[in-house]
Every structure is written in C-alpha cells, then in structure tokens.
CSV table of C-alpha atoms and ligand atoms in Angstrom, one decimal:
chain,number,residue,atom,x,y,z
A,1,UNK,CA,0.0,0.0,0.0
A,2,UNK,CA,1.1,3.6,-0.5
A,3,UNK,CA,1.0,5.5,2.7
A,4,UNK,CA,1.9,9.0,3.8
A,5,UNK,CA,2.6,9.8,7.4
A,6,UNK,CA,2.6,13.5,8.3
A,7,UNK,CA,4.7,14.4,11.4
A,8,UNK,CA,8.0,12.7,11.8
A,9,UNK,CA,8.3,12.7,15.6
A,10,UNK,CA,8.3,9.7,18.0
A,11,UNK,CA,4.9,8.4,16.7
A,12,UNK,CA,5.1,9.4,13.0
A,13,UNK,CA,8.7,8.1,12.5
A,14,UNK,CA,8.1,4.8,14.3
A,15,UNK,CA,4.7,4.2,12.6
A,16,UNK,CA,6.0,5.1,9.2
A,17,UNK,CA,9.1,2.9,9.6
A,18,UNK,CA,7.1,-0.1,10.9
A,19,UNK,CA,4.6,0.2,8.0
A,20,UNK,CA,7.5,0.2,5.6
A,21,UNK,CA,9.1,-2.8,7.3
A,22,UNK,CA,5.9,-4.7,6.3
A,23,UNK,CA,6.5,-3.9,2.7
A,24,UNK,CA,4.4,-0.8,2.2
A,25,UNK,CA,5.7,2.3,0.4
A,26,UNK,CA,5.8,5.0,3.0
A,27,UNK,CA,6.5,8.7,2.7
A,28,UNK,CA,7.1,10.6,5.9
A,29,UNK,CA,6.4,14.3,5.7
A,30,UNK,CA,7.5,17.0,8.1
A,31,UNK,CA,7.6,20.8,8.0
A,32,UNK,CA,10.9,20.7,9.9
A,33,UNK,CA,13.4,21.0,7.0
A,34,UNK,CA,16.3,20.3,9.3
A,35,UNK,CA,14.8,17.0,10.5
A,36,UNK,CA,14.0,15.8,6.9
A,37,UNK,CA,17.5,16.7,5.7
A,38,UNK,CA,19.0,14.8,8.6
A,39,UNK,CA,16.8,11.8,7.9
A,40,UNK,CA,17.7,11.8,4.2
A,41,UNK,CA,21.4,11.7,5.3
A,42,UNK,CA,20.6,8.7,7.5
A,43,UNK,CA,20.7,10.7,10.8
A,44,UNK,CA,17.9,9.7,13.1
A,45,UNK,CA,16.8,12.8,15.2
A,46,UNK,CA,15.5,10.8,18.2
A,47,UNK,CA,16.7,7.9,20.2
A,48,UNK,CA,14.5,4.8,20.2
A,49,UNK,CA,16.0,1.3,20.5
A,50,UNK,CA,16.0,-0.5,17.1
A,51,UNK,CA,14.8,2.5,15.1
A,52,UNK,CA,18.0,3.5,13.4
A,53,UNK,CA,18.7,0.1,11.8
A,54,UNK,CA,15.1,-0.3,10.7
A,55,UNK,CA,15.0,3.2,9.1
A,56,UNK,CA,18.3,2.7,7.2
A,57,UNK,CA,17.2,-0.7,6.0
A,58,UNK,CA,13.9,0.5,4.6
A,59,UNK,CA,15.4,3.6,3.0
A,60,UNK,CA,17.9,1.3,1.3
A,61,UNK,CA,15.1,-1.0,0.1
A,62,UNK,CA,13.2,2.1,-1.3
A,63,UNK,CA,10.2,1.5,1.0
A,64,UNK,CA,10.7,4.6,3.1
A,65,UNK,CA,11.1,8.2,1.9
A,66,UNK,CA,11.3,11.6,3.7
A,67,UNK,CA,10.2,14.8,2.3
A,68,UNK,CA,8.8,18.3,3.2
A,69,UNK,CA,6.4,18.2,0.2
A,70,UNK,CA,3.0,16.8,1.0
A,71,UNK,CA,1.8,17.7,-2.5
A,72,UNK,CA,4.2,15.2,-4.1
A,73,UNK,CA,3.8,12.6,-1.5
A,74,UNK,CA,0.0,12.5,-1.5
A,75,UNK,CA,-0.3,11.9,-5.3
A,76,UNK,CA,-0.2,8.1,-5.0
A,77,UNK,CA,-1.3,7.7,-1.4
A,78,UNK,CA,-4.3,5.6,-0.3
A,79,UNK,CA,-4.0,6.3,3.4
A,80,UNK,CA,-2.7,9.4,5.1
A,81,UNK,CA,-1.8,9.5,8.7
A,82,UNK,CA,-1.8,12.6,10.8
A,83,UNK,CA,0.8,12.2,13.5
A,84,UNK,CA,1.8,15.8,14.4
A,85,UNK,CA,2.0,17.1,17.9
A,86,UNK,CA,-1.0,18.1,20.0
A,87,UNK,CA,0.8,20.0,22.7
A,88,UNK,CA,-0.8,21.5,25.8
A,89,UNK,CA,-2.4,24.9,25.1
A,90,UNK,CA,-2.4,27.7,27.6
A,91,UNK,CA,-5.7,26.7,29.1
A,92,UNK,CA,-4.7,23.0,29.4
A,93,UNK,CA,-6.6,21.8,26.3
A,94,UNK,CA,-4.9,20.0,23.4
A,95,UNK,CA,-3.7,22.5,20.9
A,96,UNK,CA,-5.2,21.4,17.6
A,97,UNK,CA,-3.5,24.0,15.3
A,98,UNK,CA,-1.0,21.5,13.8
A,99,UNK,CA,-3.7,18.8,13.2
A,100,UNK,CA,-6.1,21.3,11.5
A,101,UNK,CA,-3.3,22.9,9.5
A,102,UNK,CA,-2.4,19.4,8.2
A,103,UNK,CA,-6.1,18.7,7.4
A,104,UNK,CA,-6.2,21.9,5.4
A,105,UNK,CA,-3.1,20.9,3.4
A,106,UNK,CA,-4.6,17.5,2.7
A,107,UNK,CA,-7.8,19.1,1.4
A,108,UNK,CA,-5.7,21.5,-0.8
A,109,UNK,CA,-3.5,18.8,-2.3
A,110,UNK,CA,-5.5,15.5,-2.4
A,111,UNK,CA,-6.2,14.1,-5.9
A,112,UNK,CA,-8.1,10.9,-5.3
A,113,UNK,CA,-10.0,9.0,-2.7
A,114,UNK,CA,-8.2,8.9,0.6
A,115,UNK,CA,-8.5,7.5,4.1
A,116,UNK,CA,-7.3,10.2,6.5
A,117,UNK,CA,-6.3,8.8,9.8
A,118,UNK,CA,-5.9,10.7,13.1
A,119,UNK,CA,-3.1,9.1,14.9
A,120,UNK,CA,-2.3,12.1,17.1
A,121,UNK,CA,-4.0,12.1,20.5
A,122,UNK,CA,-6.9,14.4,19.9
A,123,UNK,CA,-10.0,15.6,21.9
A,124,UNK,CA,-13.3,13.9,21.3
A,125,UNK,CA,-14.9,15.4,18.2
A,126,UNK,CA,-11.7,16.2,16.4
A,127,UNK,CA,-12.4,13.8,13.5
A,128,UNK,CA,-15.5,15.9,12.7
A,129,UNK,CA,-13.3,19.1,12.7
A,130,UNK,CA,-10.7,17.4,10.4
A,131,UNK,CA,-13.5,16.3,8.1
A,132,UNK,CA,-15.0,19.8,8.0
A,133,UNK,CA,-11.5,21.4,7.3
A,134,UNK,CA,-10.7,19.0,4.5
A,135,UNK,CA,-14.2,19.5,3.0
A,136,UNK,CA,-13.9,23.3,3.1
A,137,UNK,CA,-10.5,23.1,1.3
A,138,UNK,CA,-12.0,20.9,-1.3
A,139,UNK,CA,-15.0,23.2,-1.7
A,140,UNK,CA,-12.6,26.1,-2.3
A,141,UNK,CA,-11.0,24.1,-5.1
A,142,UNK,CA,-14.6,23.2,-6.4
A,143,UNK,CA,-13.5,19.5,-6.2
A,144,UNK,CA,-15.6,16.6,-5.2
A,145,UNK,CA,-13.3,13.8,-3.9
A,146,UNK,CA,-14.5,11.1,-1.5
A,147,UNK,CA,-12.5,10.7,1.8
A,148,UNK,CA,-12.9,9.1,5.2
A,149,UNK,CA,-11.7,10.3,8.5
A,150,UNK,CA,-10.7,7.5,10.9
A,151,UNK,CA,-9.4,7.6,14.5
A,152,UNK,CA,-6.5,5.3,15.2
A,153,UNK,CA,-5.0,6.3,18.5
A,154,UNK,CA,-1.4,5.2,19.2
A,155,UNK,CA,-0.5,3.3,22.4
A,156,UNK,CA,3.2,2.8,21.8
A,157,UNK,CA,5.6,3.5,24.7
A,158,UNK,CA,8.7,5.5,24.2
A,159,UNK,CA,11.8,3.3,24.9
A,160,UNK,CA,9.9,0.2,23.5
A,161,UNK,CA,8.2,1.9,20.6
A,162,UNK,CA,9.3,-0.4,17.8
A,163,UNK,CA,8.3,-3.5,19.8
A,164,UNK,CA,5.0,-2.0,20.8
A,165,UNK,CA,4.2,-1.1,17.2
A,166,UNK,CA,5.2,-4.4,15.7
A,167,UNK,CA,3.4,-6.4,18.4
A,168,UNK,CA,0.5,-4.2,19.6
A,169,UNK,CA,-1.8,-5.3,22.4
A,170,UNK,CA,-4.6,-3.9,20.3
A,171,UNK,CA,-5.3,-1.7,17.3
A,172,UNK,CA,-8.2,0.6,17.9
A,173,UNK,CA,-10.0,1.9,14.9
A,174,UNK,CA,-12.9,4.4,15.0
A,175,UNK,CA,-14.5,4.5,11.6
A,176,UNK,CA,-17.9,4.8,9.9
A,177,UNK,CA,-17.4,3.3,6.4
A,178,UNK,CA,-16.8,-0.3,5.5
A,179,UNK,CA,-14.2,0.9,2.9
A,180,UNK,CA,-12.1,2.6,5.6
A,181,UNK,CA,-12.4,-0.3,8.0
A,182,UNK,CA,-11.4,-2.7,5.3
A,183,UNK,CA,-8.3,-0.6,4.3
A,184,UNK,CA,-7.2,-0.3,7.9
A,185,UNK,CA,-7.7,-4.1,8.4
A,186,UNK,CA,-5.5,-4.8,5.4
A,187,UNK,CA,-2.8,-2.4,6.6
A,188,UNK,CA,-2.7,-3.8,10.2
A,189,UNK,CA,-3.1,-7.5,9.3
A,190,UNK,CA,0.7,-8.2,9.3
A,191,UNK,CA,0.9,-6.8,12.8
A,192,UNK,CA,-1.6,-9.2,14.2
A,193,UNK,CA,-0.9,-12.6,12.6
A,194,UNK,CA,-1.1,-14.7,15.7
A,195,UNK,CA,-4.4,-13.5,17.0
A,196,UNK,CA,-7.0,-10.8,16.3
A,197,UNK,CA,-6.0,-7.5,17.8
A,198,UNK,CA,-8.2,-5.2,15.7
A,199,UNK,CA,-11.0,-3.4,17.7
A,200,UNK,CA,-13.5,-1.4,15.6
A,201,UNK,CA,-15.7,1.2,17.3
A,202,UNK,CA,-17.3,4.5,16.6
A,203,UNK,CA,-14.9,7.5,16.0
A,204,UNK,CA,-15.7,9.3,19.3
A,205,UNK,CA,-15.2,6.2,21.4
A,206,UNK,CA,-11.8,5.6,19.7
A,207,UNK,CA,-10.8,9.2,20.5
A,208,UNK,CA,-11.9,8.7,24.1
A,209,UNK,CA,-10.2,5.3,24.5
A,210,UNK,CA,-6.7,7.0,24.2
A,211,UNK,CA,-7.5,9.5,27.0
A,212,UNK,CA,-9.1,6.9,29.1
A,213,UNK,CA,-6.1,4.6,28.8
A,214,UNK,CA,-3.6,7.3,29.7
A,215,UNK,CA,-5.7,8.6,32.6
A,216,UNK,CA,-6.0,5.1,34.0
A,217,UNK,CA,-2.3,4.6,34.0
A,218,UNK,CA,-1.6,8.0,35.4
A,219,UNK,CA,-4.2,7.3,38.1
A,220,UNK,CA,-2.4,4.1,39.1
A,221,UNK,CA,0.9,6.0,39.5
A,222,UNK,CA,-0.6,8.8,41.5
A,223,UNK,CA,-2.6,6.4,43.6
A,224,UNK,CA,0.5,4.5,44.6
A,225,UNK,CA,2.5,7.6,45.2
A,226,UNK,CA,-0.2,8.8,47.5
A,227,UNK,CA,-0.2,5.5,49.4
A,228,UNK,CA,3.6,5.8,49.6
A,229,UNK,CA,3.4,9.2,51.1
A,230,UNK,CA,0.9,7.9,53.7
A,231,UNK,CA,3.1,4.8,54.3
A,232,UNK,CA,6.0,7.1,55.2
A,233,UNK,CA,4.0,9.0,57.7
A,234,UNK,CA,2.5,6.0,59.5
A,235,UNK,CA,5.7,3.9,59.6
A,236,UNK,CA,4.8,1.4,56.8
A,237,UNK,CA,7.0,0.5,53.9
A,238,UNK,CA,5.6,1.3,50.4
A,239,UNK,CA,7.8,-1.3,48.8
A,240,UNK,CA,6.3,-4.1,50.8
A,241,UNK,CA,2.8,-2.6,50.4
A,242,UNK,CA,3.4,-2.6,46.6
A,243,UNK,CA,4.1,-6.3,46.5
A,244,UNK,CA,1.2,-6.9,48.9
A,245,UNK,CA,-1.3,-5.3,46.6
A,246,UNK,CA,0.3,-6.1,43.2
A,247,UNK,CA,0.0,-9.8,43.9
A,248,UNK,CA,-3.8,-9.4,43.7
A,249,UNK,CA,-4.5,-10.2,40.0
A,250,UNK,CA,-7.3,-7.6,40.0
A,251,UNK,CA,-4.7,-4.9,40.8
A,252,UNK,CA,-1.5,-6.3,39.2
A,253,UNK,CA,2.1,-5.1,39.5
A,254,UNK,CA,2.2,-2.7,36.5
A,255,UNK,CA,2.3,1.1,37.2
A,256,UNK,CA,2.3,0.8,41.0
A,257,UNK,CA,6.0,1.5,41.6
A,258,UNK,CA,6.5,4.4,44.1
A,259,UNK,CA,8.5,7.1,42.5
A,260,UNK,CA,9.0,10.8,41.8
A,261,UNK,CA,6.0,11.1,39.6
A,262,UNK,CA,5.1,10.7,35.9
A,263,UNK,CA,6.4,12.9,33.1
A,264,UNK,CA,6.8,12.5,29.4
A,265,UNK,CA,5.0,13.8,26.4
A,266,UNK,CA,1.7,12.1,27.0
A,267,UNK,CA,0.4,11.6,30.6
A,268,UNK,CA,0.8,15.2,31.8
A,269,UNK,CA,-0.8,16.8,28.8
A,270,UNK,CA,-3.5,14.1,28.2
A,271,UNK,CA,-4.6,14.1,31.9
A,272,UNK,CA,-4.9,17.9,31.7
A,273,UNK,CA,-6.7,17.7,28.3
A,274,UNK,CA,-9.2,15.2,29.6
A,275,UNK,CA,-10.0,17.4,32.6
A,276,UNK,CA,-10.6,20.3,30.2
A,277,UNK,CA,-12.7,18.2,27.8
A,278,UNK,CA,-14.9,17.2,30.8
A,279,UNK,CA,-15.3,20.8,32.0
A,280,UNK,CA,-16.3,21.9,28.5
A,281,UNK,CA,-19.2,19.5,28.8
A,282,UNK,CA,-20.0,20.8,32.3
A,283,UNK,CA,-18.5,17.9,34.2
A,284,UNK,CA,-16.1,18.4,37.0
A,285,UNK,CA,-13.6,15.5,36.7
A,286,UNK,CA,-12.6,15.4,40.4
A,287,UNK,CA,-10.5,12.2,40.3
A,288,UNK,CA,-8.6,13.3,37.2
A,289,UNK,CA,-7.9,16.7,38.9
A,290,UNK,CA,-6.5,14.9,41.9
A,291,UNK,CA,-4.3,12.6,39.9
A,292,UNK,CA,-2.6,15.7,38.4
A,293,UNK,CA,-2.3,17.5,41.8
A,294,UNK,CA,-0.8,14.4,43.4
A,295,UNK,CA,1.7,14.1,40.6
A,296,UNK,CA,2.7,17.8,40.7
A,297,UNK,CA,3.5,17.5,44.4
A,298,UNK,CA,5.2,14.2,43.9
A,299,UNK,CA,7.8,15.6,41.5
A,300,UNK,CA,9.2,17.6,44.5
A,301,UNK,CA,9.2,14.9,47.1
A,302,UNK,CA,12.9,14.1,46.6
A,303,UNK,CA,13.9,17.7,46.5
A,304,UNK,CA,12.0,18.2,49.8
A,305,UNK,CA,13.9,15.3,51.4
A,306,UNK,CA,17.2,16.9,50.3
A,307,UNK,CA,16.1,20.3,51.8
A,308,UNK,CA,15.0,18.5,55.0
A,309,UNK,CA,18.4,16.9,55.3
A,310,UNK,CA,20.6,20.0,54.4
A,311,UNK,CA,18.3,22.9,55.2
A,312,UNK,CA,16.5,25.5,53.1
A,313,UNK,CA,19.8,27.1,51.8
A,314,UNK,CA,21.8,24.7,49.6
A,315,UNK,CA,24.6,27.1,48.9
A,316,UNK,CA,27.9,25.2,48.7
A,317,UNK,CA,26.3,21.8,48.2
A,318,UNK,CA,26.8,19.8,45.1
A,319,UNK,CA,24.3,17.1,44.1
A,320,UNK,CA,25.1,14.3,41.7
A,321,UNK,CA,22.1,13.4,39.5
A,322,UNK,CA,21.7,10.0,37.8
A,323,UNK,CA,19.1,10.2,35.1
A,324,UNK,CA,17.4,13.2,33.3
A,325,UNK,CA,15.0,11.5,30.8
A,326,UNK,CA,11.4,11.0,32.0
A,327,UNK,CA,11.9,7.3,31.8
A,328,UNK,CA,14.6,4.8,30.7
A,329,UNK,CA,15.1,4.0,27.0
A,330,UNK,CA,14.5,7.4,25.7
A,331,UNK,CA,16.1,10.8,25.3
A,332,UNK,CA,12.7,12.5,25.8
A,333,UNK,CA,12.7,15.0,28.7
A,334,UNK,CA,9.3,16.5,28.3
A,335,UNK,CA,7.8,17.1,31.8
A,336,UNK,CA,10.6,15.0,33.3
A,337,UNK,CA,10.7,15.1,37.2
A,338,UNK,CA,14.4,15.9,36.8
A,339,UNK,CA,13.6,19.4,35.4
A,340,UNK,CA,11.6,20.3,38.4
A,341,UNK,CA,13.9,18.8,40.9
A,342,UNK,CA,17.1,20.3,39.4
A,343,UNK,CA,15.4,23.8,39.2
A,344,UNK,CA,14.3,23.6,42.8
A,345,UNK,CA,17.8,22.6,44.0
A,346,UNK,CA,19.6,25.3,41.9
A,347,UNK,CA,17.1,27.9,43.1
A,348,UNK,CA,18.3,27.2,46.6
A,349,UNK,CA,22.0,27.6,45.7
A,350,UNK,CA,23.0,24.0,45.0
A,351,UNK,CA,25.4,23.0,42.2
A,352,UNK,CA,24.4,20.0,40.0
A,353,UNK,CA,26.5,17.4,38.3
A,354,UNK,CA,24.3,15.4,36.0
A,355,UNK,CA,24.6,12.2,34.0
A,356,UNK,CA,22.1,10.5,31.6
A,357,UNK,CA,23.0,7.9,29.0
A,358,UNK,CA,20.9,9.6,26.3
A,359,UNK,CA,19.2,12.8,27.4
A,360,UNK,CA,22.1,15.2,28.1
A,361,UNK,CA,21.8,17.0,24.7
A,362,UNK,CA,18.0,17.5,25.3
A,363,UNK,CA,18.8,18.9,28.8
A,364,UNK,CA,21.6,21.2,27.6
A,365,UNK,CA,19.8,22.5,24.5
A,366,UNK,CA,16.2,22.7,25.7
A,367,UNK,CA,14.9,21.8,29.1
A,368,UNK,CA,17.6,23.1,31.3
A,369,UNK,CA,19.2,25.5,28.8
A,370,UNK,CA,18.8,28.6,31.0
A,371,UNK,CA,19.5,26.9,34.3
A,372,UNK,CA,22.9,27.9,35.8
A,373,UNK,CA,25.2,25.7,37.9
A,374,UNK,CA,24.4,22.5,36.1
A,375,UNK,CA,27.5,20.6,34.9
A,376,UNK,CA,27.0,17.6,32.5
A,377,UNK,CA,29.4,14.7,32.8
A,378,UNK,CA,29.9,11.6,30.6
A,379,UNK,CA,29.8,8.9,33.2
A,380,UNK,CA,27.7,8.1,36.2
A,381,UNK,CA,30.6,8.0,38.6
A,382,UNK,CA,31.9,11.4,37.5
A,383,UNK,CA,28.6,12.9,38.6
A,384,UNK,CA,29.5,11.9,42.2
A,385,UNK,CA,33.1,13.3,42.4
A,386,UNK,CA,33.1,15.9,45.2
A,387,UNK,CA,29.3,15.8,45.5
A,388,UNK,CA,27.5,15.8,48.8
A,389,UNK,CA,24.8,13.4,47.7
A,390,UNK,CA,23.7,11.2,44.9
A,391,UNK,CA,20.1,11.4,43.5
A,392,UNK,CA,18.6,8.7,41.3
A,393,UNK,CA,15.8,10.0,39.0
A,394,UNK,CA,15.6,7.6,36.0
A,395,UNK,CA,15.9,3.9,36.4
A,396,UNK,CA,18.2,3.2,33.4
A,397,UNK,CA,19.6,-0.4,33.5
A,398,UNK,CA,23.2,0.8,34.0
A,399,UNK,CA,22.1,2.4,37.3
A,400,UNK,CA,20.3,-0.7,38.7
A,401,UNK,CA,23.3,-2.5,40.3
A,402,UNK,CA,26.1,0.0,40.7
A,403,UNK,CA,29.3,-0.3,42.6
A,404,UNK,CA,28.3,1.0,46.0
A,405,UNK,CA,31.9,0.9,47.3
A,406,UNK,CA,32.9,3.2,44.5
A,407,UNK,CA,29.9,5.5,45.2
A,408,UNK,CA,30.9,5.7,48.8
A,409,UNK,CA,34.5,6.5,47.9
A,410,UNK,CA,33.4,9.4,45.6
A,411,UNK,CA,30.7,11.1,47.6
A,412,UNK,CA,31.7,13.6,50.3
A,413,UNK,CA,29.0,12.1,52.5
A,414,UNK,CA,27.7,8.6,51.6
A,415,UNK,CA,24.2,9.6,51.0
A,416,UNK,CA,21.7,8.4,48.3
A,417,UNK,CA,18.3,9.9,47.5
A,418,UNK,CA,16.5,7.2,45.5
A,419,UNK,CA,13.6,8.7,43.5
A,420,UNK,CA,12.8,5.4,41.9
A,421,UNK,CA,13.1,3.0,44.9
A,422,UNK,CA,15.7,0.9,43.0
A,423,UNK,CA,18.1,0.3,45.9
A,424,UNK,CA,16.0,-0.7,48.9
A,425,UNK,CA,17.0,-4.3,48.5
A,426,UNK,CA,20.8,-3.5,48.9
A,427,UNK,CA,20.8,-2.9,52.7
A,428,UNK,CA,22.5,0.5,52.2
A,429,UNK,CA,22.3,1.4,55.8
A,430,UNK,CA,24.5,-1.6,56.7
A,431,UNK,CA,26.9,-0.4,54.0
A,432,UNK,CA,27.2,2.9,55.8
A,433,UNK,CA,24.9,5.0,53.6
A,434,UNK,CA,22.3,7.5,54.6
A,435,UNK,CA,19.5,6.2,52.3
A,436,UNK,CA,16.3,8.1,51.4
A,437,UNK,CA,13.5,6.7,49.2
A,438,UNK,CA,9.9,7.2,48.4
A,439,UNK,CA,7.3,5.9,50.9
A,440,UNK,CA,9.5,4.8,53.8
B,1,LIG,N1,5.4,10.3,22.1
B,1,LIG,C1,4.6,9.3,22.5
B,1,LIG,O1,5.0,8.4,23.2
B,1,LIG,C2,3.2,9.2,22.0
B,1,LIG,C3,2.5,8.0,22.2
B,1,LIG,C4,1.2,7.9,21.8
B,1,LIG,C5,0.6,9.0,21.2
B,1,LIG,N2,1.3,10.2,21.0
B,1,LIG,C6,0.6,11.3,20.4
B,1,LIG,O2,1.0,11.4,19.0
B,1,LIG,C7,1.1,12.7,18.6
B,1,LIG,C8,2.5,13.0,18.1
B,1,LIG,O3,3.4,12.9,19.2
B,1,LIG,P1,5.0,12.9,19.1
B,1,LIG,O4,5.6,12.6,20.4
B,1,LIG,O5,5.4,12.0,17.9
B,1,LIG,O6,5.3,14.4,18.7
B,1,LIG,P2,6.6,15.1,18.2
B,1,LIG,O7,6.5,16.5,18.8
B,1,LIG,O8,7.8,14.2,18.5
B,1,LIG,O9,6.5,15.2,16.6
B,1,LIG,C9,5.6,15.9,15.9
B,1,LIG,C10,6.2,16.2,14.5
B,1,LIG,O10,5.1,16.9,13.8
B,1,LIG,C11,5.8,17.8,12.9
B,1,LIG,N3,4.8,18.8,12.4
B,1,LIG,C12,4.1,19.8,13.0
B,1,LIG,N4,3.3,20.4,12.2
B,1,LIG,C13,3.4,19.8,11.0
B,1,LIG,C14,2.8,20.0,9.7
B,1,LIG,N5,1.9,21.0,9.5
B,1,LIG,N6,3.2,19.2,8.7
B,1,LIG,C15,4.1,18.3,8.9
B,1,LIG,N7,4.7,18.0,10.1
B,1,LIG,C16,4.4,18.8,11.1
B,1,LIG,C17,6.8,18.5,13.8
B,1,LIG,O11,7.8,19.1,13.1
B,1,LIG,C18,7.3,17.2,14.6
B,1,LIG,O12,8.4,16.6,13.9
B,1,LIG,C19,0.7,13.6,19.8
B,1,LIG,O13,-0.7,13.8,19.7
B,1,LIG,C20,0.9,12.6,21.0
B,1,LIG,O14,0.1,12.9,22.1
B,1,LIG,C21,2.6,10.3,21.4
C-alpha cells in the first residue's frame, strides 16, 4: 500500500518505519526541513531502540522516503496518517492547530479517494473538525473527492516503541465506512498474525479510548505515590505494600511502583486535556484533577527530602544526579521530574553534576538550557566526584546495580536519595549510607 505519514516525531517516524518494514511504500512528511535533511542523510533525530537500523534498511530498500512536500507525497497515497504534535495549550486543552493545518493541506492537495487517519491524540470530536476542514478546502477548489476520517489512537511506549508497534496489544479503529475499516484491516493485518487485535468502534469512542487509557495509567501511578506518602507518615514500607497489593490479580504489578512522579510527552498533557474536555461538557472531573495534583507535588518529594536533610539554603552543596530522561530507554525530557527537581535545588543555591546515557543534549539545549550551575558529565561516577549526595531519578539499566563501594568513595557524604526506589534491597544502611527513598 502507498502510505503518507505526516509528522515525523516519535509516533510518526516509528509508525512510518514499521509500516515500511511490512513492505508498504511509506513517505514521511514534516515541515521541519532540518529534520527531513538529517533523515535523508541517515541521521535519526530521536533515540529509540532498534529504530535507526530499521529506518536505514527500509530507506535502502526504497520502501521509506522523507520529504517536506505533502503535495508530491499525497499523489499516490491511499492512506494518510496525521501524526503531528498536540501540545498542551495555555488553558490545558490540546492545541489542535497543527492537526487542523495538516487537514487543510490535505484538502488542498489530495487528488483521489483517501482514508485520512488521526493518529495524534486528539480531543473527542476532532475527527469531525478534520473532516470539515478538508471538505472546506475541497469546496474552495470546487473539487468533489471522496474521503474518510478515521481515528486510530497510538498506544506505543517511548523506549519500547518499535516492539509495541510491531506487536501491539490492540489496534483501535474508530470509523464509519466499510471501505475505511477494510483498508485499515489490510494495513494492520501483518501486525496481528497470531491473534486478532483489531478493535473497531465509533470514532468518538476511539478518540476517548486513548485519553481513558492514559488517565487510567496516570491514576495508578498517583494512587501508589499517595499510598507511599501515607506509608512514610504511618511507619509502613511502600515497597512491601506494593508487593502486597500487586499480587492481587485484579490490581497487578504494573504502574504501581512508588517514585518521583510521571512525566513525558503524554500523561501530563493528556490528563490535563481530559479534565478540560470534561469541563467543556460541564463535568467536574474530580478524580482526574486529583491525579494531576498528586503528581505535581510528587515531583518535588525528593527535592524536599534533600532540603529537609541539608536545610533551606543549599549554597555550597553539590548534588550528583543520575538520570534526566522522564523514563529509561528514551532521550525525551518533556515534563521529566528531573527538570523540576534540578530547578528547585539550583534555586536554593545547589550545584548539580548530571549524567544520563541519552538525554544530556536535550537537557543542555532545551529543558535546562537557562539553568545555571548544572554541569553535565559523561559517566555516572563522574557525577559523584566531590558531590555531597547522589540522587537517582531515572531507572536506566546501567544504574540498577552500581558499585556501592565506588559511590561511597566518591561522595563527600555517603548519601543516596532514590527517586525510583531501586536500591532498597541492597541494605544500604548496613553499608554505611544514609538512604532516602519514596514511601518509607
Ligand atoms: N510520544 C509518544 O510516546 C506518544 C504515544 C502515543 C501517542 N502520542 C501522540 O502522538 C502525537 C505526536 O506525538 P510525538 O511525540 O510523535 O510528537 P513530536 O513532537 O515528537 O513530533 C511531531 C512532529 O510533527 C511535525 N509537524 C508539526 N506540524 C506539521 C505540519 N503541518 N506538517 C508536517 N509536520 C508537522 C513536527 O515538526 C514534529 O516533527 C501527539 O498527539 C501525541 O500525544 C505520542
């Protein structure tokens, strides 16, 4: 099949590459010339395990192309995916300007029947807006061309995106016409050979499914963090409570790890957008509001422990940070707890030495660009040289079982603040460390 994917970010690039891997001819379109030039030179602008090799292979096989020209790409396309960003607007709602601008361009350039697919996470009713925008552009051209607008929310996880896309738990399709459903079934058939993963529903339910899924996962995280905060106050151990409740198959172990809060490009903005959607329909989403409030406070729990230990003024103190990305396996720092924690510590006079296997460029060039007193180092142990304390913020594999003797030797005071509760099994107190974690 001939496919166009508009938006070459985490979702667009991964989806386009995986569709090309199955033998489709895929053209990825982006307005960012720099990004497209890099991709055409074989430089992959994001880090995602397995992506680079798959892109290079499919470019070589002539199944995958990159361009800034939608007009040329759309000529032979049967299906066009919209995978541009839907960032948080000033009022918390999803900003649809990129999606609708793409819809307008599709209406201006399409030449034959198309299935237009919303893959971006969009508020309920967006497919109707996309349809109206394309139709208005066609009317301007005095053209009558049939098209469908389908919702196909994406559930991939950064850090495991290729695997998630190639072996999805489910493919949700919100569509009206049999033609569009059939096209989508054909496209996704190679991704669900072993058992049926295709779930067809109406368009609004598909749009809502994405928000409901992310809100559910964010709720589990905030719920556990709240339990952890109560544990700490009543003298219980959140790590043991986690195992105690996770063993109940109705609850399960996923997404109940106590930590310093969720971040990333999706949960924060999607939780906020869902709250906003509800309020636009005169519903006060109390639980969703609390999930967000708990998370905002949770991001600073580790900073508050450091302040409690050293005092309000951190002048003269150096803190070694392990992990900047919002989770392991990605260079993405959008809404990462590290941003909030580092800013809070620096505001109080602390100096930071930070290490992350993948996210240092993101931190330096964007997220902590204007923050003074942050030094980036190229190994985890270097971050601890002459530092008062070590802080773990992202549970990268290389941080899981470190050399604690080395850590003790390097730190001025053997002290670990563990924002991801990774080290509680190591009996750090017996090894002579002051050890602080979440929920104990
Ligand atoms: N990142 C994730 O893990 C994830 C997972 C599931 C769903 N989503 C959703 O998918 C959507 C995309 O997310 P992302 O993380 O890939 O975004 P991103 O910011 O990484 O990429 C978006 C891309 O769209 C491009 N773009 C913007 N306007 C354009 C236009 N008019 N024409 C062509 N290209 C244009 C940008 O230049 C950018 O390269 C969002 O709605 C997001 O919520 C993201």
